[in-house]
PDB file of C-alpha atoms in Angstrom:
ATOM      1  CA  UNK A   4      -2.457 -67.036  13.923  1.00 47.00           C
ATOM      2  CA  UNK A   5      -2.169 -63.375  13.068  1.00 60.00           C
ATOM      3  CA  UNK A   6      -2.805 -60.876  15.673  1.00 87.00           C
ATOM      4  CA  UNK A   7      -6.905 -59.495  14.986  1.00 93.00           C
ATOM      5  CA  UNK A   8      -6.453 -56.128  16.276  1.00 96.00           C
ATOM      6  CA  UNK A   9      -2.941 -54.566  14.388  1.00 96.00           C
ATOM      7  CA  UNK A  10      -2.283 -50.991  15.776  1.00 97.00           C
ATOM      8  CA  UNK A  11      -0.259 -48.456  14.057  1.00 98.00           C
ATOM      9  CA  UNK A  12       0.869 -45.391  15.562  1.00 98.00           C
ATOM     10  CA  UNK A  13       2.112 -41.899  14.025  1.00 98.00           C
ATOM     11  CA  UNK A  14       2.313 -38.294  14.822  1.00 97.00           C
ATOM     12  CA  UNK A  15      -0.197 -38.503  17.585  1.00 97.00           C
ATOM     13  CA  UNK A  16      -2.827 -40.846  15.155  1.00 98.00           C
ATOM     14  CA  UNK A  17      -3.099 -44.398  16.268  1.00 98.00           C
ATOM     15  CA  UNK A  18      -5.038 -46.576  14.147  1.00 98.00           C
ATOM     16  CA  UNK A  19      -6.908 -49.900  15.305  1.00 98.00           C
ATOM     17  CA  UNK A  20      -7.449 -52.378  11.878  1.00 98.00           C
ATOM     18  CA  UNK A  21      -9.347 -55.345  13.005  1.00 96.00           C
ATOM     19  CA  UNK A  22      -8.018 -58.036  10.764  1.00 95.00           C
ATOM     20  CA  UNK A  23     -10.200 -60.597   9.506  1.00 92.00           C
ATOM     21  CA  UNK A  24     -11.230 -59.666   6.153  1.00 94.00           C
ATOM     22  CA  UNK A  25     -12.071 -63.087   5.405  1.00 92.00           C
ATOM     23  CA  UNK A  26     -14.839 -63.155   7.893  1.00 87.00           C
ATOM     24  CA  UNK A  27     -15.808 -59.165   7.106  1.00 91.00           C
ATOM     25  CA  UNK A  28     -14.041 -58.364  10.753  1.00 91.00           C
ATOM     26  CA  UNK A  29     -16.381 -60.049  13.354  1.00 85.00           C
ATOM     27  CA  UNK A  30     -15.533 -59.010  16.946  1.00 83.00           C
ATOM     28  CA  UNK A  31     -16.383 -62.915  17.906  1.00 76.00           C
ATOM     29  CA  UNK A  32     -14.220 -64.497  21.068  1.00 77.00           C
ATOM     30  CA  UNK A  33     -12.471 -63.206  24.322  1.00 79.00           C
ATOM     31  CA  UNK A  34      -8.985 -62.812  22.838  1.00 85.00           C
ATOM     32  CA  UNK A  35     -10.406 -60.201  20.186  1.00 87.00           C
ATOM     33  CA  UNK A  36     -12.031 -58.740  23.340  1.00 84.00           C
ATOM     34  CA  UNK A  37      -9.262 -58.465  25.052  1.00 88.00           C
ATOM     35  CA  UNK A  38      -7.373 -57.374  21.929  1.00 92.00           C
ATOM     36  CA  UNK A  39      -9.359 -54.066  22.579  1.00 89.00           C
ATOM     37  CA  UNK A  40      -8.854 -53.765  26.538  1.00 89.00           C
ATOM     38  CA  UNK A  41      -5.362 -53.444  25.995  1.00 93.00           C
ATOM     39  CA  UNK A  42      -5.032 -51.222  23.451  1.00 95.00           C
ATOM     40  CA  UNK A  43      -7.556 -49.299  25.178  1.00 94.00           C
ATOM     41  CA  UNK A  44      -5.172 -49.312  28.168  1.00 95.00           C
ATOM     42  CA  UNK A  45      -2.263 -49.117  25.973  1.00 96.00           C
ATOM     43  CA  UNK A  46      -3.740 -45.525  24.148  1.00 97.00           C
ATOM     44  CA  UNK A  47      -5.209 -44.437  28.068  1.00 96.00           C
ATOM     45  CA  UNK A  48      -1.356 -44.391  28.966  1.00 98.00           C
ATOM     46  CA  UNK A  49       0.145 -42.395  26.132  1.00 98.00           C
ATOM     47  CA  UNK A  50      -0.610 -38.780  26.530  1.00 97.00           C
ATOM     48  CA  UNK A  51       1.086 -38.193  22.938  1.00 98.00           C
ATOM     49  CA  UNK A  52      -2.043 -39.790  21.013  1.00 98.00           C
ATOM     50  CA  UNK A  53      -4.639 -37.069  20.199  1.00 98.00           C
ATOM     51  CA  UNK A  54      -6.775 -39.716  18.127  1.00 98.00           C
ATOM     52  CA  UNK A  55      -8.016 -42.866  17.371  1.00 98.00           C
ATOM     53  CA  UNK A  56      -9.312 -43.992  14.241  1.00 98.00           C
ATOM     54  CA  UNK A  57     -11.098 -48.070  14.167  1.00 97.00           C
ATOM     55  CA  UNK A  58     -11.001 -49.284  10.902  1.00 97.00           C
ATOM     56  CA  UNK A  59     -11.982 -52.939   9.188  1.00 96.00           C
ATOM     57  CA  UNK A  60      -9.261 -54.592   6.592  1.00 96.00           C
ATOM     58  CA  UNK A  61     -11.313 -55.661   3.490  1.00 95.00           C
ATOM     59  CA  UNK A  62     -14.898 -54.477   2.257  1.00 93.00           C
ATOM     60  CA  UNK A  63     -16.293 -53.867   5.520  1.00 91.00           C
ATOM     61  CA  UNK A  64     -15.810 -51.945   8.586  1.00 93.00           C
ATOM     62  CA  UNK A  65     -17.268 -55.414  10.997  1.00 88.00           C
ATOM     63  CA  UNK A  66     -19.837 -57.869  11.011  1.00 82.00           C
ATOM     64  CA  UNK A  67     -20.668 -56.914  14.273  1.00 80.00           C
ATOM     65  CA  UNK A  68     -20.072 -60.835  16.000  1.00 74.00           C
ATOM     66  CA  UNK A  69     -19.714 -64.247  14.648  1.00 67.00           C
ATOM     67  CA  UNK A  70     -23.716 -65.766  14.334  1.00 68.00           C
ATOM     68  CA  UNK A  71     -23.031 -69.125  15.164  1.00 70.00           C
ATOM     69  CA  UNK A  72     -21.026 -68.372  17.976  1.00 67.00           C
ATOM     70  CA  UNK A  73     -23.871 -65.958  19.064  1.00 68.00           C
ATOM     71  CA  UNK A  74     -26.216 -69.170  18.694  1.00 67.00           C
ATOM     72  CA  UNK A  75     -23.880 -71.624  20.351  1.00 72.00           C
ATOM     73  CA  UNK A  76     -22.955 -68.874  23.520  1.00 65.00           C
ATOM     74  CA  UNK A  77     -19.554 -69.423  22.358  1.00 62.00           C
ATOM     75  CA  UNK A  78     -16.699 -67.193  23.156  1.00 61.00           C
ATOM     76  CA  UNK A  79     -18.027 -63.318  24.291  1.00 60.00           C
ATOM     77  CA  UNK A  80     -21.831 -64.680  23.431  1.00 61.00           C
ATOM     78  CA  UNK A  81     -21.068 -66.949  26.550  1.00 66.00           C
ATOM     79  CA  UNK A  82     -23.510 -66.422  29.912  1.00 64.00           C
ATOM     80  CA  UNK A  83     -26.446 -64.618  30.272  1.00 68.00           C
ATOM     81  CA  UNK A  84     -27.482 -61.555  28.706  1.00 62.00           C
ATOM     82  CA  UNK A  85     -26.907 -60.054  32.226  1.00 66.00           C
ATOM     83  CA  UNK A  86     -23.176 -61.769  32.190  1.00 65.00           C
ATOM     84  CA  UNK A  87     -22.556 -60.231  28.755  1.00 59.00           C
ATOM     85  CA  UNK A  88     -23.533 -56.261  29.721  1.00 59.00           C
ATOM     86  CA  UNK A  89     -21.540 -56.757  32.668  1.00 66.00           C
ATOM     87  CA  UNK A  90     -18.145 -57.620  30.919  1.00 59.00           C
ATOM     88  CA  UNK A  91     -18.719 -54.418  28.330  1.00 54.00           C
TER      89      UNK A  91
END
């Protein structure tokens, strides 16, 4: 399975394509989540990027998250509203 989050760096510009076009870019289980924390953490430790642009591959930017695993507390949907806020 392809990576979701691709990042591309250049003179100073990194840009973050989430990569499920297919989908319209859902941000939908922990390992897209964590996707994010570490190129979070990964842009944090490089004083040489000035910005960050978050783009969606396809027609459209995200979807926001996947419905049914929203309705099934699947994946980052899991817990209680209360466990969700407090792994943001």
């Amino acid at each position: 399975m392809m990576d979701f989050l691709i990042y591309e760096q250049q003179d100073g510009i990194v840009t973050l394509t989430m990569n499920r076009p297919e989908e319209r870019n859902p941000l939908s289980d922990e390992s897209q989540f964590d996707e994010f924390v570490s190129a979070c953490a990964r842009i944090r430790a490089d004083l040489s990027v000035r910005c960050v642009i978050l783009t969606g591959a396809g027609n459209a930017f995200c979807a926001g998250g996947n419905i049914k695993h929203m309705r099934d507390k699947l994946g980052i949907a899991e817990g209680s509203t209360l466990d969700i806020q407090n792994r943001a």
